[in-house]
Amino acid sequence: FGEMAESIIKIENLSKQYRLGTVGTKTLQGDIKRWWAKINGKEDPFSKIGESNSFHKLSNSEYLWALRDINLEIKQGEVLGIIGKNGAGKSTLLKIISRITTPTTGSITINGRIASLLEVGTGFHPELSGRENIFINGAILGMTKAEIKGKLDEIIDFSGVELYIDTPVKRYSSGMYVRLAFAVAAHLESEILIVDEVLAVGDAEFQKKCLGKMEDVSKNDGRTVLFVSHNMTAIANLCNILFILKDGTIDFCGNVDHGISRYLKRTFPDNNKILDLPDDEIFKLIDLTVFQKDNVNSEFYTNQPIYVKFEYLVKNPINGLRIGFDLIDDSSGMTIFRTFHDDQSESTFHDKGRFSTIALIPANFLKIGNFSINIAIGIHNLRWISFEKISVPITLYNINGINKLYADHRPGVIMPLIIWENKKVLLQ
């Protein structure tokens, strides 16, 4: 969609405030004052004082801003990823967009019907069957009975709960709930699809199916998708714009890869230099450095080797000491590989003294993304060295790397330089 794409959601100076532990103002007079201010378009008289929404510190105020001064414009057909730590305000924002709750201040304009999946069983009546709930959801969206019937078989087939479709949904498992709820939200006619991290309840096969459907409705049907997830791989593969919430305010809005890199750097702070490590009776890690060429930082290029350098002290001669690390894909938490310094040698004996060892991760091996090196050091068949796990973040960019045009959305976590040999076959 180009610059002329229509704005389907426009949010201006939106804020949402809650009073901790209470509903309303606790007095009839206060509630009337709040109501009167609202119908006259004036500021809520009880919303002038309040702290920002920090999930990690105790508030000194009765009032808390769950969202503060949010400005956002979403075009038709865009797929917006929303990420942030627990308590950042993601679900509150989606509830306001879904008209489940109202903002305290500011305005929101929506041009289209919304199908939202915010919690397990959103919009379902527990006493009614799955089939009846499909018709109720369609009616809420303004569809006729005939239109819903036309989509019915497709919805049931996608959900995979055909055997239970005439059973009251109160007897469904949470996974079955999500399967049917997503199938309804994705297939009924709406211009905007909102999906919270509720998809994590489903199994891996269904999650993949859902992500494929969201991509399909955005690209082929021109529907706008708002997607909240802690799965960075899903966000990177599906979304074309990223929105990061932090303590109820906008921390970032823009390019998906840059946003994920920014978020993970703040989640996993740069700790390339290891200081003040606890002592072990045999071993002391003096320094751990990850670098490319002469640069020491947390930003690397896919087309250059990455060096992992350990400097350590052995206090007494020891056999079986193994120095190594795990390479972790931050977006999925998957371990890509584990390696040790003795992989190419049978000797693990260390005499007393100071040592240095360097591992080389080859160029053109990993694709762009966010990774961590978690050190794995131990004495073979005896014990791991007993200090806290140390993690070093690595953000990989594909500047001047291979296949730059196509690399961004290629699946997988490695992208080795595979040798291809092409030749023209002459017909006899």
mmCIF file of C-alpha atoms in Angstrom, residues 195-325:
data_model
loop_
_atom_site.group_PDB
_atom_site.id
_atom_site.type_symbol
_atom_site.label_atom_id
_atom_site.label_comp_id
_atom_site.label_asym_id
_atom_site.label_seq_id
_atom_site.Cartn_x
_atom_site.Cartn_y
_atom_site.Cartn_z
ATOM 1 C CA VAL A 195 -4.913 -10.536 17.999
ATOM 2 C CA ASP A 196 -3.331 -10.452 21.461
ATOM 3 C CA GLU A 197 -0.732 -12.988 22.634
ATOM 4 C CA VAL A 198 -3.608 -15.420 23.310
ATOM 5 C CA LEU A 199 -2.345 -17.482 20.338
ATOM 6 C CA ALA A 200 0.402 -18.800 22.626
ATOM 7 C CA VAL A 201 -2.278 -21.073 24.121
ATOM 8 C CA GLY A 202 -2.534 -23.005 20.846
ATOM 9 C CA ASP A 203 -0.141 -25.716 19.756
ATOM 10 C CA ALA A 204 2.792 -25.037 17.412
ATOM 11 C CA GLU A 205 0.961 -26.320 14.321
ATOM 12 C CA PHE A 206 -2.040 -24.078 14.921
ATOM 13 C CA GLN A 207 0.151 -21.035 15.707
ATOM 14 C CA LYS A 208 1.845 -21.475 12.329
ATOM 15 C CA LYS A 209 -1.556 -21.813 10.664
ATOM 16 C CA CYS A 210 -2.781 -18.601 12.339
ATOM 17 C CA LEU A 211 0.294 -16.607 11.315
ATOM 18 C CA GLY A 212 -0.189 -17.773 7.733
ATOM 19 C CA LYS A 213 -3.843 -16.718 7.819
ATOM 20 C CA MET A 214 -3.002 -13.268 9.219
ATOM 21 C CA GLU A 215 -0.460 -12.768 6.445
ATOM 22 C CA ASP A 216 -3.043 -13.901 3.888
ATOM 23 C CA VAL A 217 -5.826 -11.546 5.064
ATOM 24 C CA SER A 218 -3.463 -8.566 5.109
ATOM 25 C CA LYS A 219 -1.871 -9.157 1.707
ATOM 26 C CA ASN A 220 -4.805 -10.574 -0.247
ATOM 27 C CA ASP A 221 -7.833 -9.045 1.507
ATOM 28 C CA GLY A 222 -6.261 -5.695 2.414
ATOM 29 C CA ARG A 223 -7.268 -6.068 6.055
ATOM 30 C CA THR A 224 -5.420 -4.265 8.827
ATOM 31 C CA VAL A 225 -3.888 -6.510 11.483
ATOM 32 C CA LEU A 226 -2.778 -5.514 14.995
ATOM 33 C CA PHE A 227 -0.681 -8.277 16.502
ATOM 34 C CA VAL A 228 0.677 -8.453 20.065
ATOM 35 C CA SER A 229 3.245 -11.157 20.759
ATOM 36 C CA HIS A 230 6.416 -11.924 22.708
ATOM 37 C CA ASN A 231 7.555 -14.157 19.822
ATOM 38 C CA MET A 232 10.032 -11.932 17.976
ATOM 39 C CA THR A 233 10.312 -14.365 15.050
ATOM 40 C CA ALA A 234 6.560 -14.167 14.430
ATOM 41 C CA ILE A 235 6.634 -10.358 14.719
ATOM 42 C CA ALA A 236 9.584 -10.103 12.290
ATOM 43 C CA ASN A 237 8.042 -12.441 9.710
ATOM 44 C CA LEU A 238 4.510 -11.033 9.785
ATOM 45 C CA CYS A 239 4.612 -7.309 10.554
ATOM 46 C CA ASN A 240 5.697 -4.347 8.432
ATOM 47 C CA ILE A 241 5.573 -1.761 11.238
ATOM 48 C CA LEU A 242 6.600 -2.161 14.872
ATOM 49 C CA PHE A 243 5.246 -0.279 17.860
ATOM 50 C CA ILE A 244 6.970 -0.601 21.266
ATOM 51 C CA LEU A 245 5.211 0.380 24.483
ATOM 52 C CA LYS A 246 7.196 1.114 27.610
ATOM 53 C CA ASP A 247 5.532 2.060 30.919
ATOM 54 C CA GLY A 248 2.397 3.176 29.058
ATOM 55 C CA THR A 249 4.171 5.463 26.574
ATOM 56 C CA ILE A 250 5.486 5.084 23.027
ATOM 57 C CA ASP A 251 9.134 4.019 23.049
ATOM 58 C CA PHE A 252 9.471 3.289 19.321
ATOM 59 C CA CYS A 253 7.385 3.266 16.131
ATOM 60 C CA GLY A 254 8.939 2.294 12.814
ATOM 61 C CA ASN A 255 11.077 -0.365 11.101
ATOM 62 C CA VAL A 256 10.490 -3.867 12.485
ATOM 63 C CA ASP A 257 14.115 -5.079 12.496
ATOM 64 C CA HIS A 258 15.442 -1.890 14.091
ATOM 65 C CA GLY A 259 12.679 -1.953 16.688
ATOM 66 C CA ILE A 260 13.291 -5.577 17.687
ATOM 67 C CA SER A 261 17.018 -4.876 17.947
ATOM 68 C CA ARG A 262 16.337 -1.861 20.163
ATOM 69 C CA TYR A 263 13.914 -3.841 22.371
ATOM 70 C CA LEU A 264 16.228 -6.821 22.839
ATOM 71 C CA LYS A 265 19.219 -4.591 23.599
ATOM 72 C CA ARG A 266 17.277 -3.043 26.446
ATOM 73 C CA THR A 267 16.038 -6.440 27.593
ATOM 74 C CA PHE A 268 19.531 -7.969 27.411
ATOM 75 C CA PRO A 269 21.912 -5.096 28.242
ATOM 76 C CA ASP A 270 25.307 -4.897 26.586
ATOM 77 C CA ASN A 271 27.697 -6.810 28.835
ATOM 78 C CA ASN A 272 30.607 -7.656 26.561
ATOM 79 C CA LYS A 273 33.024 -6.744 29.321
ATOM 80 C CA ILE A 274 32.744 -9.095 32.284
ATOM 81 C CA LEU A 275 33.725 -7.531 35.616
ATOM 82 C CA ASP A 276 33.637 -8.547 39.288
ATOM 83 C CA LEU A 277 33.002 -12.234 38.660
ATOM 84 C CA PRO A 278 32.712 -14.552 41.667
ATOM 85 C CA ASP A 279 35.726 -16.729 42.396
ATOM 86 C CA ASP A 280 35.904 -20.502 41.915
ATOM 87 C CA GLU A 281 38.464 -22.715 43.668
ATOM 88 C CA ILE A 282 39.961 -23.810 40.328
ATOM 89 C CA PHE A 283 38.887 -21.293 37.682
ATOM 90 C CA LYS A 284 38.408 -17.537 37.250
ATOM 91 C CA LEU A 285 37.069 -15.923 34.075
ATOM 92 C CA ILE A 286 38.968 -12.663 33.668
ATOM 93 C CA ASP A 287 37.348 -11.386 30.470
ATOM 94 C CA LEU A 288 34.949 -12.400 27.711
ATOM 95 C CA THR A 289 34.954 -10.370 24.494
ATOM 96 C CA VAL A 290 32.899 -10.765 21.316
ATOM 97 C CA PHE A 291 34.199 -8.849 18.309
ATOM 98 C CA GLN A 292 34.607 -8.541 14.535
ATOM 99 C CA LYS A 293 37.979 -7.369 13.259
ATOM 100 C CA ASP A 294 39.030 -4.435 15.450
ATOM 101 C CA ASN A 295 35.542 -3.470 16.611
ATOM 102 C CA VAL A 296 34.141 -4.493 19.991
ATOM 103 C CA ASN A 297 30.408 -3.823 20.218
ATOM 104 C CA SER A 298 27.058 -5.555 20.040
ATOM 105 C CA GLU A 299 26.373 -4.896 16.334
ATOM 106 C CA PHE A 300 27.831 -7.292 13.804
ATOM 107 C CA TYR A 301 27.622 -8.053 10.085
ATOM 108 C CA THR A 302 26.607 -11.402 8.639
ATOM 109 C CA ASN A 303 29.386 -11.422 6.041
ATOM 110 C CA GLN A 304 32.254 -11.201 8.581
ATOM 111 C CA PRO A 305 33.509 -13.800 11.097
ATOM 112 C CA ILE A 306 32.560 -13.298 14.756
ATOM 113 C CA TYR A 307 35.263 -13.982 17.360
ATOM 114 C CA VAL A 308 34.515 -15.072 20.916
ATOM 115 C CA LYS A 309 37.566 -14.580 23.145
ATOM 116 C CA PHE A 310 37.921 -16.042 26.659
ATOM 117 C CA GLU A 311 40.670 -14.959 29.057
ATOM 118 C CA TYR A 312 40.831 -16.987 32.255
ATOM 119 C CA LEU A 313 42.991 -18.014 35.175
ATOM 120 C CA VAL A 314 43.564 -21.639 36.266
ATOM 121 C CA LYS A 315 44.646 -21.669 39.917
ATOM 122 C CA ASN A 316 45.671 -25.322 40.150
ATOM 123 C CA PRO A 317 46.435 -27.980 37.498
ATOM 124 C CA ILE A 318 43.183 -29.642 36.386
ATOM 125 C CA ASN A 319 42.125 -32.278 33.857
ATOM 126 C CA GLY A 320 38.711 -32.042 32.161
ATOM 127 C CA LEU A 321 38.308 -28.246 32.174
ATOM 128 C CA ARG A 322 36.160 -27.319 29.161
ATOM 129 C CA ILE A 323 35.602 -23.737 27.920
ATOM 130 C CA GLY A 324 32.607 -23.228 25.631
ATOM 131 C CA PHE A 325 29.363 -21.446 24.869
#
